mmCIF file of C-alpha atoms and ligand atoms in Angstrom:
data_model
loop_
_atom_site.group_PDB
_atom_site.id
_atom_site.type_symbol
_atom_site.label_atom_id
_atom_site.label_comp_id
_atom_site.label_asym_id
_atom_site.label_seq_id
_atom_site.Cartn_x
_atom_site.Cartn_y
_atom_site.Cartn_z
ATOM 1 C CA MET Z 1 123.860 108.577 90.117
ATOM 2 C CA THR Z 2 122.536 105.515 87.750
ATOM 3 C CA LEU Z 3 120.363 106.288 85.048
ATOM 4 C CA ASP Z 4 119.088 101.981 85.948
ATOM 5 C CA ALA Z 5 115.438 102.203 87.081
ATOM 6 C CA ALA Z 6 115.793 98.921 88.569
ATOM 7 C CA ALA Z 7 118.317 99.739 90.457
ATOM 8 C CA LEU Z 8 116.906 102.944 91.449
ATOM 9 C CA ASP Z 9 113.935 100.802 92.629
ATOM 10 C CA ALA Z 10 115.955 98.148 94.232
ATOM 11 C CA ARG Z 11 117.413 99.824 96.914
ATOM 12 C CA ASP Z 12 114.794 102.750 97.179
ATOM 13 C CA PRO Z 13 114.134 102.042 101.278
ATOM 14 C CA LEU Z 14 110.545 102.939 100.638
ATOM 15 C CA ALA Z 15 109.875 100.632 97.941
ATOM 16 C CA ASP Z 16 107.997 98.146 99.534
ATOM 17 C CA LEU Z 17 104.766 100.845 100.662
ATOM 18 C CA ARG Z 18 103.786 101.365 96.910
ATOM 19 C CA ASP Z 19 102.129 97.303 97.385
ATOM 20 C CA ARG Z 20 99.527 99.668 100.025
ATOM 21 C CA PHE Z 21 98.064 101.542 97.304
ATOM 22 C CA VAL Z 22 95.176 100.490 94.317
ATOM 23 C CA GLY Z 23 96.617 99.929 90.911
ATOM 24 C CA ALA Z 24 100.666 100.362 91.525
ATOM 25 C CA ASP Z 25 101.439 97.219 90.465
ATOM 26 C CA GLY Z 26 99.102 97.720 87.061
ATOM 27 C CA PRO Z 27 100.061 98.612 83.677
ATOM 28 C CA ILE Z 28 98.967 102.203 83.651
ATOM 29 C CA VAL Z 29 102.258 105.216 83.916
ATOM 30 C CA TYR Z 30 100.809 107.566 86.577
ATOM 31 C CA LEU Z 31 102.677 111.158 86.182
ATOM 32 C CA ASP Z 32 99.980 112.843 87.866
ATOM 33 C CA GLY Z 33 99.160 111.713 92.132
ATOM 34 C CA ASN Z 34 99.227 115.254 92.502
ATOM 35 C CA SER Z 35 96.000 116.765 90.808
ATOM 36 C CA LEU Z 36 94.443 113.236 92.431
ATOM 37 C CA GLY Z 37 96.536 110.556 93.777
ATOM 38 C CA ARG Z 38 96.076 106.661 93.698
ATOM 39 C CA PRO Z 39 93.759 105.206 96.553
ATOM 40 C CA LEU Z 40 94.981 103.272 99.625
ATOM 41 C CA ARG Z 41 93.955 99.706 99.443
ATOM 42 C CA ALA Z 42 92.885 100.329 103.278
ATOM 43 C CA THR Z 43 90.880 102.876 102.028
ATOM 44 C CA ALA Z 44 88.803 100.145 100.720
ATOM 45 C CA GLU Z 45 88.566 98.097 103.451
ATOM 46 C CA ARG Z 46 87.671 101.249 105.713
ATOM 47 C CA VAL Z 47 84.643 102.638 103.891
ATOM 48 C CA ARG Z 48 82.960 99.632 103.658
ATOM 49 C CA ALA Z 49 83.457 99.059 107.405
ATOM 50 C CA PHE Z 50 82.188 103.004 107.670
ATOM 51 C CA VAL Z 51 79.042 102.144 105.293
ATOM 52 C CA GLU Z 52 78.288 98.858 107.289
ATOM 53 C CA GLU Z 53 79.244 99.120 110.626
ATOM 54 C CA GLU Z 54 79.707 103.429 111.985
ATOM 55 C CA TRP Z 55 77.248 104.602 110.270
ATOM 56 C CA GLY Z 56 75.458 101.518 108.903
ATOM 57 C CA GLY Z 57 75.660 101.054 112.956
ATOM 58 C CA ARG Z 58 75.171 103.729 115.316
ATOM 59 C CA LEU Z 59 73.766 105.956 113.025
ATOM 60 C CA ILE Z 60 73.157 109.246 114.593
ATOM 61 C CA ARG Z 61 75.039 107.683 117.573
ATOM 62 C CA GLY Z 62 77.777 107.982 115.448
ATOM 63 C CA TRP Z 63 77.941 112.427 115.189
ATOM 64 C CA ASP Z 64 78.429 111.990 119.809
ATOM 65 C CA GLU Z 65 80.870 109.413 119.506
ATOM 66 C CA ARG Z 66 82.909 109.901 116.496
ATOM 67 C CA TRP Z 67 81.995 112.468 114.287
ATOM 68 C CA PHE Z 68 81.779 115.383 115.982
ATOM 69 C CA GLU Z 69 85.376 115.942 117.173
ATOM 70 C CA LEU Z 70 86.467 114.341 113.727
ATOM 71 C CA PRO Z 71 87.334 117.214 112.280
ATOM 72 C CA LEU Z 72 89.606 119.203 114.902
ATOM 73 C CA THR Z 73 91.373 115.434 116.318
ATOM 74 C CA LEU Z 74 91.909 114.225 112.336
ATOM 75 C CA GLY Z 75 93.238 118.278 112.014
ATOM 76 C CA ASP Z 76 95.246 117.512 115.145
ATOM 77 C CA ARG Z 77 96.802 114.191 113.391
ATOM 78 C CA LEU Z 78 97.570 115.940 110.310
ATOM 79 C CA GLY Z 79 99.010 118.695 112.057
ATOM 80 C CA ARG Z 80 101.518 116.568 114.046
ATOM 81 C CA VAL Z 81 102.118 114.458 110.922
ATOM 82 C CA VAL Z 82 102.381 116.998 108.053
ATOM 83 C CA LEU Z 83 102.136 119.777 108.582
ATOM 84 C CA GLY Z 84 104.043 121.052 111.819
ATOM 85 C CA ALA Z 85 101.353 122.056 113.685
ATOM 86 C CA ALA Z 86 101.022 121.581 117.224
ATOM 87 C CA PRO Z 87 97.001 120.824 118.081
ATOM 88 C CA GLY Z 88 94.167 123.269 118.440
ATOM 89 C CA GLN Z 89 95.176 124.873 114.966
ATOM 90 C CA THR Z 90 94.020 122.293 112.259
ATOM 91 C CA ALA Z 91 90.539 122.042 111.278
ATOM 92 C CA VAL Z 92 89.346 119.345 108.472
ATOM 93 C CA GLY Z 93 86.155 120.548 106.367
ATOM 94 C CA ASP Z 94 85.256 122.855 103.059
ATOM 95 C CA SER Z 95 86.784 122.312 100.239
ATOM 96 C CA THR Z 96 90.567 124.546 98.992
ATOM 97 C CA THR Z 97 88.193 127.074 97.512
ATOM 98 C CA VAL Z 98 85.729 127.967 100.771
ATOM 99 C CA LEU Z 99 88.724 127.753 103.204
ATOM 100 C CA LEU Z 100 90.382 130.376 101.211
ATOM 101 C CA TYR Z 101 87.468 132.131 101.429
ATOM 102 C CA LYS Z 102 86.654 132.715 104.967
ATOM 103 C CA MET Z 103 90.738 132.206 105.724
ATOM 104 C CA VAL Z 104 91.505 135.371 103.094
ATOM 105 C CA ARG Z 105 87.845 137.993 104.651
ATOM 106 C CA ALA Z 106 89.210 136.627 108.610
ATOM 107 C CA ALA Z 107 92.998 137.904 107.351
ATOM 108 C CA VAL Z 108 91.625 141.109 106.047
ATOM 109 C CA ALA Z 109 88.945 141.731 109.004
ATOM 110 C CA ALA Z 110 91.831 141.191 111.631
ATOM 111 C CA ARG Z 111 93.939 144.012 109.864
ATOM 112 C CA PRO Z 112 91.719 146.762 109.482
ATOM 113 C CA GLY Z 113 92.770 150.025 108.058
ATOM 114 C CA ARG Z 114 95.597 148.251 105.940
ATOM 115 C CA SER Z 115 94.200 148.260 101.740
ATOM 116 C CA GLU Z 116 95.895 145.695 100.174
ATOM 117 C CA ILE Z 117 96.143 142.089 99.654
ATOM 118 C CA VAL Z 118 99.059 140.573 97.781
ATOM 119 C CA VAL Z 119 99.389 137.964 95.581
ATOM 120 C CA ASP Z 120 101.189 136.590 92.536
ATOM 121 C CA ARG Z 121 100.039 136.021 89.022
ATOM 122 C CA ASP Z 122 100.800 132.791 88.533
ATOM 123 C CA ASN Z 123 99.079 131.056 91.710
ATOM 124 C CA PHE Z 124 96.284 128.234 91.707
ATOM 125 C CA PRO Z 125 93.189 129.809 89.613
ATOM 126 C CA THR Z 126 91.718 129.578 92.527
ATOM 127 C CA ASP Z 127 93.550 131.652 94.931
ATOM 128 C CA ARG Z 128 93.550 134.483 92.142
ATOM 129 C CA TYR Z 129 89.618 134.454 91.933
ATOM 130 C CA VAL Z 130 89.255 133.680 96.200
ATOM 131 C CA VAL Z 131 91.627 137.213 96.124
ATOM 132 C CA GLU Z 132 90.100 139.420 93.438
ATOM 133 C CA GLY Z 133 86.378 138.903 95.439
ATOM 134 C CA VAL Z 134 87.358 139.396 98.969
ATOM 135 C CA ALA Z 135 88.611 142.551 97.595
ATOM 136 C CA ALA Z 136 85.928 143.174 95.606
ATOM 137 C CA GLU Z 137 83.892 142.911 98.670
ATOM 138 C CA CYS Z 138 85.506 144.627 101.689
ATOM 139 C CA GLY Z 139 86.791 147.355 99.214
ATOM 140 C CA LEU Z 140 90.185 146.391 98.957
ATOM 141 C CA SER Z 141 92.426 146.095 95.909
ATOM 142 C CA VAL Z 142 94.842 143.174 95.138
ATOM 143 C CA ARG Z 143 98.420 144.218 94.732
ATOM 144 C CA TRP Z 144 99.870 141.760 91.953
ATOM 145 C CA ILE Z 145 103.207 140.166 91.738
ATOM 146 C CA GLU Z 146 105.060 139.460 88.187
ATOM 147 C CA ALA Z 147 107.352 136.014 89.723
ATOM 148 C CA ASP Z 148 109.116 133.835 87.282
ATOM 149 C CA PRO Z 149 107.168 131.436 85.077
ATOM 150 C CA ASP Z 150 109.920 128.565 85.965
ATOM 151 C CA GLY Z 151 110.285 129.286 89.500
ATOM 152 C CA GLY Z 152 107.594 131.177 92.192
ATOM 153 C CA VAL Z 153 107.554 134.022 94.977
ATOM 154 C CA THR Z 154 110.968 134.814 96.420
ATOM 155 C CA VAL Z 155 112.000 137.149 98.519
ATOM 156 C CA ASP Z 156 112.995 139.959 96.205
ATOM 157 C CA ASP Z 157 109.782 139.852 94.251
ATOM 158 C CA LEU Z 158 107.868 140.398 97.360
ATOM 159 C CA ALA Z 159 109.954 142.552 99.194
ATOM 160 C CA PRO Z 160 108.839 146.179 97.434
ATOM 161 C CA VAL Z 161 105.454 145.610 97.155
ATOM 162 C CA VAL Z 162 104.645 144.872 101.063
ATOM 163 C CA GLY Z 163 104.180 147.488 103.621
ATOM 164 C CA PRO Z 164 102.125 149.734 105.567
ATOM 165 C CA ASP Z 165 98.968 149.486 103.347
ATOM 166 C CA THR Z 166 99.149 145.329 103.336
ATOM 167 C CA ALA Z 167 96.634 143.324 104.794
ATOM 168 C CA LEU Z 168 97.536 139.695 103.923
ATOM 169 C CA VAL Z 169 99.898 138.317 101.179
ATOM 170 C CA VAL Z 170 98.919 134.872 99.596
ATOM 171 C CA VAL Z 171 101.008 132.555 98.493
ATOM 172 C CA SER Z 172 101.603 129.271 97.733
ATOM 173 C CA HIS Z 173 104.652 126.587 99.542
ATOM 174 C CA VAL Z 174 105.036 125.323 95.775
ATOM 175 C CA ALA Z 175 103.688 126.433 92.788
ATOM 176 C CA TYR Z 176 101.284 124.540 91.083
ATOM 177 C CA ARG Z 177 103.223 124.662 87.933
ATOM 178 C CA SER Z 178 106.654 125.270 88.600
ATOM 179 C CA GLY Z 179 106.508 123.094 91.382
ATOM 180 C CA TYR Z 180 109.203 125.895 93.318
ATOM 181 C CA LEU Z 181 109.283 125.301 96.701
ATOM 182 C CA ALA Z 182 108.566 128.753 97.904
ATOM 183 C CA ASP Z 183 110.492 130.036 101.565
ATOM 184 C CA VAL Z 184 107.430 130.483 103.316
ATOM 185 C CA ALA Z 185 110.275 131.746 106.485
ATOM 186 C CA ALA Z 186 111.413 134.002 105.083
ATOM 187 C CA LEU Z 187 107.687 135.434 103.281
ATOM 188 C CA ALA Z 188 106.681 135.719 106.612
ATOM 189 C CA ARG Z 189 109.082 137.706 108.256
ATOM 190 C CA LEU Z 190 108.819 139.904 105.396
ATOM 191 C CA ALA Z 191 105.219 139.965 106.404
ATOM 192 C CA HIS Z 192 105.488 140.599 110.005
ATOM 193 C CA ASP Z 193 108.390 143.593 109.456
ATOM 194 C CA ALA Z 194 104.900 144.956 107.619
ATOM 195 C CA GLY Z 195 102.405 144.452 109.730
ATOM 196 C CA ALA Z 196 100.511 141.962 107.711
ATOM 197 C CA TRP Z 197 99.192 138.687 107.582
ATOM 198 C CA ILE Z 198 100.310 135.744 105.603
ATOM 199 C CA LEU Z 199 98.526 132.758 104.599
ATOM 200 C CA VAL Z 200 100.008 129.822 102.882
ATOM 201 C CA ASP Z 201 98.609 127.636 100.715
ATOM 202 C CA LEU Z 202 100.158 124.106 101.112
ATOM 203 C CA CYS Z 203 97.807 122.359 98.011
ATOM 204 C CA HIS Z 204 100.905 120.915 96.436
ATOM 205 C CA SER Z 205 103.044 120.339 99.311
ATOM 206 C CA SER Z 206 101.301 118.440 102.181
ATOM 207 C CA GLY Z 207 101.807 115.248 102.178
ATOM 208 C CA SER Z 208 105.304 115.286 99.817
ATOM 209 C CA VAL Z 209 107.642 118.386 101.491
ATOM 210 C CA PRO Z 210 108.062 118.166 105.598
ATOM 211 C CA VAL Z 211 106.067 121.415 107.101
ATOM 212 C CA GLY Z 212 106.591 123.595 110.127
ATOM 213 C CA LEU Z 213 103.811 126.009 109.906
ATOM 214 C CA ASP Z 214 104.333 126.328 113.779
ATOM 215 C CA ALA Z 215 108.392 126.682 113.769
ATOM 216 C CA TRP Z 216 107.264 128.906 110.333
ATOM 217 C CA GLU Z 217 105.292 131.557 112.271
ATOM 218 C CA ILE Z 218 102.847 131.414 109.793
ATOM 219 C CA ASP Z 219 98.927 133.319 110.279
ATOM 220 C CA VAL Z 220 97.023 130.667 108.524
ATOM 221 C CA ALA Z 221 97.174 128.261 105.822
ATOM 222 C CA VAL Z 222 94.814 126.022 103.898
ATOM 223 C CA GLY Z 223 95.358 122.936 101.627
ATOM 224 C CA CYS Z 224 93.529 119.945 99.906
ATOM 225 C CA THR Z 225 93.788 116.281 101.263
ATOM 226 C CA TYR Z 226 93.285 114.224 97.833
ATOM 227 C CA LYS Z 227 96.927 115.428 95.972
ATOM 228 C CA TYR Z 228 99.424 114.129 97.835
ATOM 229 C CA LEU Z 229 96.754 112.577 100.479
ATOM 230 C CA ASN Z 230 95.592 110.760 98.623
ATOM 231 C CA ALA Z 231 92.063 110.920 100.418
ATOM 232 C CA GLY Z 232 90.219 111.137 97.294
ATOM 233 C CA PRO Z 233 88.388 112.883 94.657
ATOM 234 C CA GLY Z 234 86.346 115.841 96.668
ATOM 235 C CA SER Z 235 87.447 114.651 99.658
ATOM 236 C CA PRO Z 236 87.522 118.043 102.372
ATOM 237 C CA ALA Z 237 90.136 120.511 102.322
ATOM 238 C CA PHE Z 238 91.811 121.096 105.815
ATOM 239 C CA GLY Z 239 92.775 124.348 107.757
ATOM 240 C CA TYR Z 240 95.301 126.119 110.431
ATOM 241 C CA VAL Z 241 94.837 129.349 112.181
ATOM 242 C CA ALA Z 242 98.107 130.121 114.161
ATOM 243 C CA ALA Z 243 97.215 129.366 117.845
ATOM 244 C CA ARG Z 244 98.219 133.536 118.574
ATOM 245 C CA HIS Z 245 94.880 134.306 116.625
ATOM 246 C CA LEU Z 246 92.336 131.972 118.177
ATOM 247 C CA ASP Z 247 93.328 132.692 121.665
ATOM 248 C CA ALA Z 248 93.315 136.849 121.308
ATOM 249 C CA GLY Z 249 89.999 136.049 119.519
ATOM 250 C CA GLY Z 250 91.378 137.364 117.158
ATOM 251 C CA PHE Z 251 89.919 135.187 114.292
ATOM 252 C CA ALA Z 252 86.780 135.649 112.707
ATOM 253 C CA GLN Z 253 85.644 134.143 109.579
ATOM 254 C CA PRO Z 254 82.453 134.736 107.782
ATOM 255 C CA VAL Z 255 80.392 131.921 107.333
ATOM 256 C CA GLN Z 256 78.782 131.914 110.172
ATOM 257 C CA GLY Z 257 77.352 128.022 110.991
ATOM 258 C CA TRP Z 258 75.852 125.828 113.688
ATOM 259 C CA MET Z 259 78.758 123.475 113.794
ATOM 260 C CA GLY Z 260 81.382 126.499 114.289
ATOM 261 C CA ALA Z 261 79.247 127.972 117.297
ATOM 262 C CA ALA Z 262 80.546 127.724 120.674
ATOM 263 C CA ASP Z 263 77.158 125.321 121.649
ATOM 264 C CA SER Z 264 75.961 123.609 118.679
ATOM 265 C CA PHE Z 265 73.037 121.632 120.067
ATOM 266 C CA THR Z 266 71.712 124.876 122.435
ATOM 267 C CA MET Z 267 70.287 126.206 119.131
ATOM 268 C CA GLY Z 268 71.062 129.264 120.726
ATOM 269 C CA PRO Z 269 69.282 132.833 119.904
ATOM 270 C CA SER Z 270 71.944 134.189 117.911
ATOM 271 C CA TYR Z 271 75.709 132.945 116.741
ATOM 272 C CA ALA Z 272 78.490 133.211 119.334
ATOM 273 C CA PRO Z 273 81.857 131.482 117.647
ATOM 274 C CA ALA Z 274 83.375 128.752 119.739
ATOM 275 C CA PRO Z 275 86.606 128.672 121.539
ATOM 276 C CA GLY Z 276 89.711 127.916 119.623
ATOM 277 C CA ILE Z 277 90.066 125.784 115.870
ATOM 278 C CA ARG Z 278 86.511 124.537 115.853
ATOM 279 C CA ARG Z 279 84.754 127.840 114.938
ATOM 280 C CA LEU Z 280 86.462 127.433 110.795
ATOM 281 C CA LEU Z 281 83.546 125.039 110.268
ATOM 282 C CA SER Z 282 80.358 125.938 108.673
ATOM 283 C CA GLY Z 283 78.240 123.513 108.942
ATOM 284 C CA THR Z 284 77.534 119.540 108.620
ATOM 285 C CA PRO Z 285 81.734 118.895 108.022
ATOM 286 C CA PRO Z 286 82.311 116.157 105.024
ATOM 287 C CA ILE Z 287 82.952 112.249 107.106
ATOM 288 C CA VAL Z 288 83.204 110.044 104.781
ATOM 289 C CA GLY Z 289 85.702 112.399 102.423
ATOM 290 C CA MET Z 290 87.952 111.810 105.837
ATOM 291 C CA LEU Z 291 88.189 108.306 105.514
ATOM 292 C CA GLY Z 292 90.945 107.978 103.120
ATOM 293 C CA LEU Z 293 93.073 110.509 105.005
ATOM 294 C CA GLU Z 294 93.085 109.038 107.973
ATOM 295 C CA ASP Z 295 94.745 105.962 106.147
ATOM 296 C CA MET Z 296 97.273 108.378 104.409
ATOM 297 C CA VAL Z 297 98.421 110.074 107.782
ATOM 298 C CA ASP Z 298 98.515 106.809 109.276
ATOM 299 C CA LEU Z 299 100.877 105.907 105.950
ATOM 300 C CA VAL Z 300 102.647 108.661 105.477
ATOM 301 C CA GLU Z 301 103.586 108.456 109.615
ATOM 302 C CA GLN Z 302 105.016 104.830 108.934
ATOM 303 C CA ALA Z 303 106.945 105.929 106.417
ATOM 304 C CA GLY Z 304 107.930 109.777 108.307
ATOM 305 C CA ILE Z 305 107.833 112.887 106.601
ATOM 306 C CA ALA Z 306 111.642 112.673 106.385
ATOM 307 C CA ALA Z 307 112.105 109.771 104.162
ATOM 308 C CA VAL Z 308 109.148 110.643 101.309
ATOM 309 C CA ARG Z 309 111.546 113.971 100.709
ATOM 310 C CA GLU Z 310 114.267 112.117 100.242
ATOM 311 C CA LYS Z 311 112.458 109.661 97.552
ATOM 312 C CA SER Z 312 110.142 113.204 96.485
ATOM 313 C CA ILE Z 313 113.880 114.238 95.781
ATOM 314 C CA ALA Z 314 115.458 111.375 94.060
ATOM 315 C CA LEU Z 315 112.288 110.917 91.883
ATOM 316 C CA THR Z 316 112.459 114.622 90.326
ATOM 317 C CA GLU Z 317 115.952 114.562 89.838
ATOM 318 C CA TYR Z 318 115.729 111.455 87.858
ATOM 319 C CA ALA Z 319 113.307 112.611 85.414
ATOM 320 C CA VAL Z 320 115.120 115.939 85.629
ATOM 321 C CA ALA Z 321 118.270 113.638 84.551
ATOM 322 C CA LEU Z 322 116.479 111.588 81.789
ATOM 323 C CA VAL Z 323 114.490 114.343 79.844
ATOM 324 C CA ASP Z 324 118.506 115.810 79.736
ATOM 325 C CA ARG Z 325 119.845 112.565 78.575
ATOM 326 C CA ASP Z 326 116.928 111.755 76.373
ATOM 327 C CA LEU Z 327 114.917 114.493 74.771
ATOM 328 C CA PRO Z 328 116.729 117.782 73.521
ATOM 329 C CA GLY Z 329 114.690 120.809 72.780
ATOM 330 C CA VAL Z 330 112.392 120.159 75.861
ATOM 331 C CA ARG Z 331 113.358 123.154 78.367
ATOM 332 C CA VAL Z 332 112.683 122.025 82.487
ATOM 333 C CA ALA Z 333 109.959 124.672 83.596
ATOM 334 C CA SER Z 334 110.855 124.087 87.285
ATOM 335 C CA PRO Z 335 113.958 124.921 89.363
ATOM 336 C CA ARG Z 336 116.845 122.567 88.976
ATOM 337 C CA ASP Z 337 118.067 123.137 92.645
ATOM 338 C CA PRO Z 338 115.882 119.964 94.516
ATOM 339 C CA ALA Z 339 116.204 122.116 97.480
ATOM 340 C CA ARG Z 340 113.889 124.689 95.063
ATOM 341 C CA ARG Z 341 111.448 122.000 94.720
ATOM 342 C CA GLY Z 342 108.375 120.094 95.270
ATOM 343 C CA GLY Z 343 107.230 116.556 94.417
ATOM 344 C CA HIS Z 344 106.614 117.398 90.209
ATOM 345 C CA ILE Z 345 108.549 118.948 87.514
ATOM 346 C CA THR Z 346 106.864 121.198 84.361
ATOM 347 C CA LEU Z 347 108.813 120.110 81.157
ATOM 348 C CA ALA Z 348 107.803 122.615 78.353
ATOM 349 C CA HIS Z 349 107.607 122.330 74.312
ATOM 350 C CA PRO Z 350 104.999 123.794 71.820
ATOM 351 C CA ARG Z 351 103.453 120.594 71.236
ATOM 352 C CA MET Z 352 102.830 119.283 74.646
ATOM 353 C CA ARG Z 353 99.247 119.824 74.463
ATOM 354 C CA GLU Z 354 98.761 116.758 71.680
ATOM 355 C CA VAL Z 355 101.641 115.192 73.388
ATOM 356 C CA THR Z 356 99.699 114.357 76.588
ATOM 357 C CA ALA Z 357 96.505 113.444 75.484
ATOM 358 C CA ALA Z 358 98.391 111.560 73.222
ATOM 359 C CA LEU Z 359 99.988 109.404 76.099
ATOM 360 C CA TRP Z 360 96.811 109.200 77.969
ATOM 361 C CA GLU Z 361 95.742 107.136 75.071
ATOM 362 C CA ARG Z 362 98.255 104.890 75.513
ATOM 363 C CA ASP Z 363 97.949 104.666 80.046
ATOM 364 C CA VAL Z 364 100.875 107.122 80.192
ATOM 365 C CA ILE Z 365 99.424 109.951 82.381
ATOM 366 C CA PRO Z 366 100.819 113.376 83.025
ATOM 367 C CA ASP Z 367 98.500 116.101 82.365
ATOM 368 C CA PHE Z 368 98.897 119.651 80.637
ATOM 369 C CA ARG Z 369 98.772 123.118 82.133
ATOM 370 C CA MET Z 370 98.974 126.698 80.118
ATOM 371 C CA PRO Z 371 100.559 127.611 77.218
ATOM 372 C CA ASP Z 372 102.735 125.077 76.498
ATOM 373 C CA GLY Z 373 103.449 122.402 79.704
ATOM 374 C CA LEU Z 374 103.295 118.755 80.399
ATOM 375 C CA ARG Z 375 103.580 118.071 84.167
ATOM 376 C CA ILE Z 376 104.630 115.427 86.277
ATOM 377 C CA GLY Z 377 103.724 114.539 89.271
ATOM 378 C CA LEU Z 378 105.444 111.570 91.459
ATOM 379 C CA SER Z 379 104.014 111.075 94.440
ATOM 380 C CA PRO Z 380 106.143 109.664 96.137
ATOM 381 C CA LEU Z 381 104.863 106.686 97.979
ATOM 382 C CA SER Z 382 103.205 105.210 94.754
ATOM 383 C CA THR Z 383 105.213 106.138 92.226
ATOM 384 C CA SER Z 384 108.551 104.059 91.099
ATOM 385 C CA PHE Z 385 111.622 105.089 89.483
ATOM 386 C CA ALA Z 386 110.777 102.750 86.736
ATOM 387 C CA GLU Z 387 106.977 104.139 85.975
ATOM 388 C CA VAL Z 388 109.312 107.785 85.975
ATOM 389 C CA ALA Z 389 111.860 105.848 83.454
ATOM 390 C CA ALA Z 390 108.713 104.755 80.972
ATOM 391 C CA GLY Z 391 106.798 108.191 81.383
ATOM 392 C CA VAL Z 392 110.220 110.102 80.193
ATOM 393 C CA ALA Z 393 110.410 107.056 76.888
ATOM 394 C CA ALA Z 394 107.025 107.752 76.365
ATOM 395 C CA ILE Z 395 107.429 111.642 75.932
ATOM 396 C CA GLY Z 396 110.291 111.119 73.801
ATOM 397 C CA GLN Z 397 108.188 108.494 71.176
ATOM 398 C CA ALA Z 398 105.307 110.723 71.157
ATOM 399 C CA LEU Z 399 107.167 114.280 70.538
ATOM 400 C CA SER Z 400 109.240 112.077 67.679
ATOM 401 C CA GLY Z 401 105.922 110.290 66.293
HETATM 402 C C1 PLP M 501 94.928 122.134 93.579
HETATM 403 C C2 PLP M 501 94.744 123.366 94.632
HETATM 404 C C3 PLP M 501 93.368 124.225 95.150
HETATM 405 C C4 PLP M 501 92.326 123.344 94.927
HETATM 406 O O1 PLP M 501 91.060 124.127 95.478
HETATM 407 P P1 PLP M 501 89.794 123.357 95.734
HETATM 408 O O2 PLP M 501 88.512 124.222 96.082
HETATM 409 O O3 PLP M 501 90.174 122.065 96.120
HETATM 410 O O4 PLP M 501 89.049 122.229 93.988
HETATM 411 C C5 PLP M 501 93.576 125.345 95.515
HETATM 412 N N1 PLP M 501 95.080 125.877 95.438
HETATM 413 C C6 PLP M 501 96.383 125.153 94.808
HETATM 414 C C7 PLP M 501 97.263 126.169 94.949
HETATM 415 C C8 PLP M 501 95.939 123.926 94.373
HETATM 416 O O5 PLP M 501 97.432 123.408 93.688
#
């Protein structure tokens, strides 16, 4: 593999799509698209048109005309383009954390008589905190997996801890720190063999790694839309519930609200859940926050998720090769096998906290993760090979300075 960034950019079939993003032609070296993706130019226009025409012009009629169904119609599109989910199983709304709560509560309620929720110690904090909270609320206990911090949850980690007491297994598809890409299909089989459900968090995979929720027989999944789906700060999350659970009526989430009720506008005396995935909704959904997601789903569809993944692998392979060549003393705290790695890598060194701060001053933007990791996220559609080269060179300078 050549390490010449200009040559790699010249032969990148998706290079032209960088122009679609605000600022991608500017001076900032942005290596944190896995925390907050760059906005699409199309979104600036879509938000303006929404305010002036759809909201400003249609006013309350907008709910009847489009907004009431948007959480589900957009969920279906996201399901088809990004999640490998047939229609009727995905809804957009809430934050990831709130959806996690609703999903974990629903899952443990669907497995009565089972006393444990399994989660790994290195999962994203909010996932662990929600699991701890639901366990306390429902009188269950948390069964912790100690996974390799430079890797993630494997079949060998999960096998000894699932059993007849397990209600639910909670895992991230791509680990937020190491970038480990879990074999969630195999983890799902293990959970199911034990009679448990599996909840997969897709925050760090959706939009950069192909996902096959239906094919993998995942029970429930959540993910955010502001990382590799570029929908903006605080844009709503999405939730997936497998049709087999919706059809059986075996899915009841705890935040019963009028927007998820069988008939929102009869204003009935008591709650009856809507049939299908609408029951995942609670209150009025954040329509403005969905506008950027519509644009990014369009773009991912145009590029094709397989091509997105191919570029993602090329970017992380390139970053690892540069680090190996140019940054002695820095450890790649991420899987070296691209098949087991998502769209970001973490570089460990005792000085990474101050290095990250120094880089931000120079408009080179990675992020820092405890205890000693500088994390670079390579959002496939908006990141160039030249940006990766400039970023790794800047890390080298900061470390030698
Ligand atoms: C980013 C991220 C979250 C964020 O949760 P919010 O409620 O959107 O703040 C949750 N889980 C994982 C694995 C993440 O990477």
